[in-house]
XYZ file of C-alpha atoms in Angstrom:
354
model
C -28.066 153.029 -30.648
C -28.628 154.804 -33.965
C -27.145 158.237 -34.633
C -28.795 161.328 -36.088
C -26.766 162.887 -38.906
C -27.043 166.254 -40.587
C -27.601 166.268 -44.348
C -24.075 167.560 -45.004
C -22.634 164.631 -43.021
C -24.498 162.153 -45.183
C -23.323 163.829 -48.400
C -19.782 163.330 -47.106
C -20.485 159.647 -46.479
C -21.877 159.286 -50.005
C -18.644 160.640 -51.446
C -16.732 157.874 -49.675
C -18.861 155.060 -51.096
C -22.397 153.723 -51.726
C -25.013 154.897 -49.252
C -28.755 154.187 -49.380
C -31.464 156.615 -48.317
C -34.675 154.918 -47.128
C -37.854 156.980 -47.076
C -40.142 155.455 -44.427
C -43.081 157.725 -45.248
C -46.183 156.456 -47.034
C -46.055 155.608 -50.780
C -48.125 158.696 -51.620
C -45.696 160.993 -49.801
C -42.756 159.207 -51.427
C -44.207 159.617 -54.932
C -44.895 163.310 -54.380
C -41.274 164.113 -53.513
C -38.287 162.364 -52.010
C -34.501 162.494 -52.030
C -33.462 161.311 -55.525
C -32.224 157.735 -55.485
C -34.080 156.851 -52.289
C -36.118 153.689 -51.856
C -39.443 153.489 -50.056
C -39.943 151.100 -47.128
C -42.966 152.670 -45.419
C -43.836 152.360 -41.755
C -47.494 152.902 -42.758
C -49.196 152.655 -46.130
C -51.466 155.465 -47.352
C -54.636 154.119 -45.755
C -52.944 153.377 -42.416
C -51.406 156.842 -42.308
C -54.806 158.431 -42.980
C -56.436 156.326 -40.246
C -53.793 157.181 -37.645
C -53.855 160.845 -38.603
C -57.619 160.928 -38.098
C -57.275 159.276 -34.686
C -54.642 161.826 -33.678
C -56.899 164.689 -34.705
C -60.043 163.460 -32.989
C -58.809 161.260 -30.137
C -55.369 162.540 -29.266
C -51.757 161.439 -29.477
C -51.938 158.474 -27.100
C -54.776 156.737 -28.967
C -53.045 157.373 -32.312
C -49.732 155.984 -31.037
C -51.398 152.840 -29.685
C -53.068 152.177 -33.034
C -49.837 152.936 -34.858
C -47.946 150.428 -32.734
C -50.613 147.812 -33.381
C -50.479 148.315 -37.147
C -46.691 148.427 -37.312
C -46.297 145.290 -35.168
C -48.277 143.248 -37.685
C -46.007 144.222 -40.567
C -42.717 144.165 -38.639
C -41.338 140.869 -40.099
C -41.742 142.127 -43.693
C -40.314 145.500 -42.698
C -37.157 143.906 -41.267
C -36.755 141.580 -44.257
C -36.828 144.545 -46.639
C -33.970 146.227 -44.764
C -31.907 143.044 -44.677
C -31.778 143.131 -48.484
C -29.839 146.425 -48.394
C -26.106 145.783 -48.514
C -24.829 149.358 -48.170
C -24.715 151.760 -45.219
C -28.158 153.322 -44.860
C -30.021 156.318 -43.535
C -33.747 156.463 -42.780
C -35.847 159.589 -42.906
C -39.446 160.781 -42.696
C -40.906 164.275 -43.056
C -39.338 166.115 -40.092
C -37.158 163.450 -38.538
C -39.997 162.542 -36.216
C -41.783 159.498 -34.892
C -41.782 157.319 -38.009
C -38.052 157.485 -38.690
C -37.297 157.215 -34.965
C -39.453 154.085 -34.712
C -37.830 152.555 -37.796
C -34.291 153.278 -36.626
C -34.981 152.010 -33.098
C -36.501 148.722 -34.296
C -33.687 148.170 -36.780
C -31.119 148.795 -34.038
C -32.806 146.212 -31.800
C -32.596 143.694 -34.664
C -28.885 144.345 -35.128
C -29.289 146.335 -38.363
C -27.169 149.470 -38.240
C -28.671 152.640 -39.645
C -28.446 156.383 -39.171
C -31.329 158.862 -39.218
C -31.501 162.109 -41.156
C -31.867 164.968 -38.713
C -34.731 167.197 -39.777
C -36.043 164.648 -42.257
C -36.812 165.428 -45.879
C -37.769 168.946 -44.826
C -34.067 169.631 -44.227
C -33.303 168.283 -47.687
C -35.949 170.543 -49.231
C -34.437 173.541 -47.450
C -31.048 172.596 -48.895
C -32.534 172.339 -52.411
C -34.092 175.795 -52.121
C -30.785 177.202 -50.871
C -28.867 175.636 -53.781
C -31.247 177.124 -56.356
C -31.076 180.513 -54.669
C -27.331 180.574 -55.360
C -28.177 180.907 -59.081
C -24.793 179.440 -59.908
C -24.341 177.151 -62.913
C -21.200 178.005 -64.937
C -21.604 175.904 -68.139
C -23.025 177.497 -71.290
C -26.198 176.007 -72.757
C -26.443 174.691 -76.290
C -30.154 174.695 -77.005
C -31.967 172.414 -79.453
C -34.929 174.211 -81.005
C -37.384 173.426 -83.757
C -41.009 172.754 -84.520
C -42.846 170.071 -82.568
C -41.808 166.659 -83.861
C -38.283 167.481 -84.996
C -36.835 164.838 -82.680
C -35.166 167.160 -80.186
C -35.682 164.789 -77.249
C -34.389 161.815 -79.230
C -31.309 163.795 -80.282
C -30.665 164.684 -76.631
C -30.795 160.963 -75.794
C -28.329 160.150 -78.565
C -25.998 162.922 -77.425
C -26.106 161.594 -73.850
C -25.409 158.061 -75.092
C -22.369 159.428 -76.904
C -20.966 160.984 -73.746
C -22.084 164.588 -74.193
C -23.447 166.463 -71.145
C -27.241 166.657 -71.414
C -30.014 167.855 -69.111
C -33.453 166.724 -70.265
C -35.906 169.099 -68.580
C -38.931 167.284 -70.009
C -37.743 163.961 -68.600
C -37.313 165.250 -65.059
C -40.612 167.161 -65.352
C -42.414 164.001 -66.482
C -43.998 166.045 -69.265
C -43.345 166.500 -72.978
C -44.189 170.184 -72.969
C -47.411 170.019 -75.029
C -51.128 169.851 -74.273
C -50.802 166.055 -74.544
C -47.487 166.117 -72.716
C -48.209 164.084 -69.593
C -50.149 161.265 -71.286
C -48.395 157.999 -70.516
C -45.981 159.703 -68.101
C -45.891 160.441 -64.372
C -45.679 164.236 -64.068
C -43.452 165.724 -61.387
C -44.566 168.350 -58.922
C -42.326 171.362 -58.286
C -40.567 169.849 -55.258
C -39.691 166.668 -57.117
C -38.594 168.614 -60.198
C -36.370 170.926 -58.153
C -34.673 167.970 -56.445
C -33.957 166.204 -59.735
C -32.809 169.455 -61.341
C -30.320 170.232 -58.555
C -28.888 166.727 -58.926
C -28.361 167.336 -62.677
C -26.869 170.795 -62.111
C -24.436 169.328 -59.584
C -23.542 166.546 -61.987
C -22.588 168.880 -64.839
C -21.357 172.005 -63.041
C -17.743 171.596 -64.222
C -18.573 171.108 -67.928
C -17.850 173.736 -70.552
C -21.348 173.432 -72.007
C -24.532 171.381 -71.600
C -27.127 170.413 -74.208
C -30.765 171.178 -73.413
C -34.022 171.509 -75.318
C -35.600 174.873 -75.998
C -38.450 174.945 -73.472
C -40.797 177.602 -72.237
C -40.289 178.411 -68.596
C -43.289 176.287 -67.631
C -43.205 172.548 -68.414
C -46.458 170.851 -67.441
C -47.003 171.495 -63.729
C -43.505 172.823 -63.000
C -41.419 175.884 -63.799
C -37.745 176.292 -64.545
C -35.840 178.571 -62.148
C -35.633 182.049 -63.633
C -31.821 182.013 -63.813
C -31.863 178.730 -65.767
C -34.486 180.072 -68.170
C -32.510 183.280 -68.730
C -29.322 181.293 -69.310
C -31.191 179.163 -71.840
C -32.358 182.265 -73.681
C -28.812 183.515 -74.304
C -27.303 180.124 -75.129
C -26.290 178.971 -78.587
C -29.485 178.044 -80.458
C -29.541 175.116 -82.884
C -32.771 175.150 -84.904
C -33.688 171.796 -86.451
C -35.963 171.540 -89.474
C -37.460 168.271 -90.747
C -40.071 167.484 -93.415
C -43.646 167.385 -92.136
C -44.071 163.673 -92.889
C -40.999 162.846 -90.759
C -42.297 164.946 -87.908
C -45.622 163.126 -87.975
C -43.781 159.779 -87.694
C -41.720 161.037 -84.757
C -44.752 162.370 -82.850
C -46.681 159.135 -83.375
C -43.735 157.044 -82.166
C -43.271 159.263 -79.118
C -46.892 159.560 -77.983
C -48.441 156.293 -79.267
C -51.951 157.840 -79.157
C -53.637 154.512 -79.944
C -52.743 153.393 -76.407
C -54.673 156.265 -74.766
C -57.250 157.443 -77.344
C -59.745 158.753 -74.774
C -57.134 160.868 -73.005
C -56.134 162.415 -76.329
C -59.760 163.262 -77.030
C -60.054 164.876 -73.583
C -56.822 166.839 -74.045
C -57.926 168.071 -77.464
C -60.949 169.745 -75.885
C -58.558 172.093 -74.072
C -57.310 173.595 -77.336
C -60.335 173.063 -79.574
C -61.505 176.696 -79.276
C -58.128 177.967 -80.450
C -58.599 176.365 -83.880
C -60.833 177.352 -86.764
C -64.099 175.434 -86.434
C -63.759 173.395 -89.689
C -60.234 172.261 -88.713
C -61.348 171.374 -85.175
C -64.233 169.295 -86.524
C -61.916 167.518 -88.951
C -59.502 166.651 -86.137
C -62.349 165.348 -83.979
C -63.550 163.117 -86.821
C -60.066 161.655 -87.279
C -59.785 161.114 -83.510
C -63.072 159.219 -83.462
C -61.900 157.056 -86.378
C -58.484 156.380 -84.853
C -56.755 158.133 -87.769
C -53.977 159.546 -85.641
C -51.540 160.397 -88.431
C -54.080 162.849 -89.843
C -54.723 164.225 -86.351
C -51.021 164.881 -85.793
C -50.521 166.482 -89.211
C -53.439 168.860 -88.737
C -52.353 169.785 -85.209
C -48.811 170.498 -86.373
C -49.929 172.655 -89.292
C -52.729 174.562 -87.601
C -51.796 174.706 -83.912
C -48.194 173.928 -82.980
C -46.333 175.439 -85.956
C -48.110 178.834 -85.755
C -47.427 178.961 -82.005
C -43.735 178.210 -82.565
C -43.440 180.933 -85.212
C -45.049 183.426 -82.849
C -42.544 182.611 -80.089
C -39.467 182.836 -82.328
C -36.316 184.590 -81.114
C -36.222 188.346 -81.608
C -32.715 188.812 -80.217
C -30.381 189.037 -83.206
C -27.306 188.877 -80.956
C -27.951 185.215 -80.130
C -25.793 182.745 -82.000
C -28.191 180.720 -84.116
C -27.476 177.743 -86.378
C -30.127 176.317 -88.726
C -30.044 172.609 -89.535
C -32.114 171.363 -92.461
C -32.283 167.561 -92.287
C -34.036 164.699 -94.082
C -34.729 162.608 -90.985
C -33.729 162.315 -87.336
C -30.471 160.466 -88.046
C -29.455 163.149 -90.534
C -30.349 165.826 -87.965
C -28.273 164.110 -85.272
C -25.207 163.881 -87.504
C -25.529 167.529 -88.483
C -25.811 168.545 -84.824
C -22.568 166.666 -84.150
C -20.922 168.361 -87.116
C -22.109 171.757 -85.900
C -20.641 171.183 -82.453
C -17.336 169.968 -83.836
C -17.184 173.116 -85.933
C -17.989 175.315 -82.939
C -15.678 173.689 -80.409
C -12.716 175.914 -81.187
C -14.857 179.006 -80.757
C -16.157 177.700 -77.437
C -12.667 176.730 -76.321
C -13.665 173.100 -75.840
C -11.475 170.160 -76.751
C -13.459 167.270 -78.212
C -11.318 164.638 -76.504
C -12.646 165.773 -73.104
C -15.892 164.048 -73.917
């Protein structure tokens, strides 16, 4: 017989060794929010869940359960095979620790596959996430990469992470690049998913002396940073990167690849068109129609993004601010490293720790 475990019990098991969470909800529910690192082996797909939910609403629980059993029976062999591929201890969960996870755990037990079930389902995990964020406790200082759009801040964060420095990439976990075109080619997170991924990163780096982040507004696409994280970012050490315009255009083009989604870029441009002088807006539209994306990017940087960045510049003169004037992204990365090496004594950090 399977056992129900509290979330804290499962965290303890994870500390002892590999442990797999299996979300048995529908793919749509799974994609909206899940426990980070979980895999999805659904009892019902999206259409089946909708059908059974409609039956429950209009015909009652018994009719819905009979149809659910019929649907699940047909897919049972594939369901069991998927679980047999998992070689670690496992825990199944659904939304509230209800019928779907109970059915999955019971069937697996009958087939000799040992599993536990998360008591309270993913709702209990969400409550834990909210509680963790309410603590407003993250000791490390932030070192914040700032600069005009296209100065390679995200790429520099990646290089820092690859070199062993602690990095939290808010845009990555938000699934958004922080601009009007930010979600093109990405899968944006909702707030629940963002919060879950953020808590995992905060837990991962909570004992560091400092963490690198990018200078973001509080809102990134569809999600918002917790207020205490945003305030901590505002008082962190600010590194401001400056690159030549032509280099920034190259970086933006490489990051967004607008030729792969030209229609979506045209649609997104309509959202900011009224904020530009009419002649500039018309010129951008002409270049968009002709596929001349380098000109589009240059005009947007000069006439939209750069003025907005200047307007939002830091007014607090007490913040430690370091300007980096670089030729290209590699030069900027090396100068960021040099800046940190120079500042490590002041921060009380020993470079060998990293």
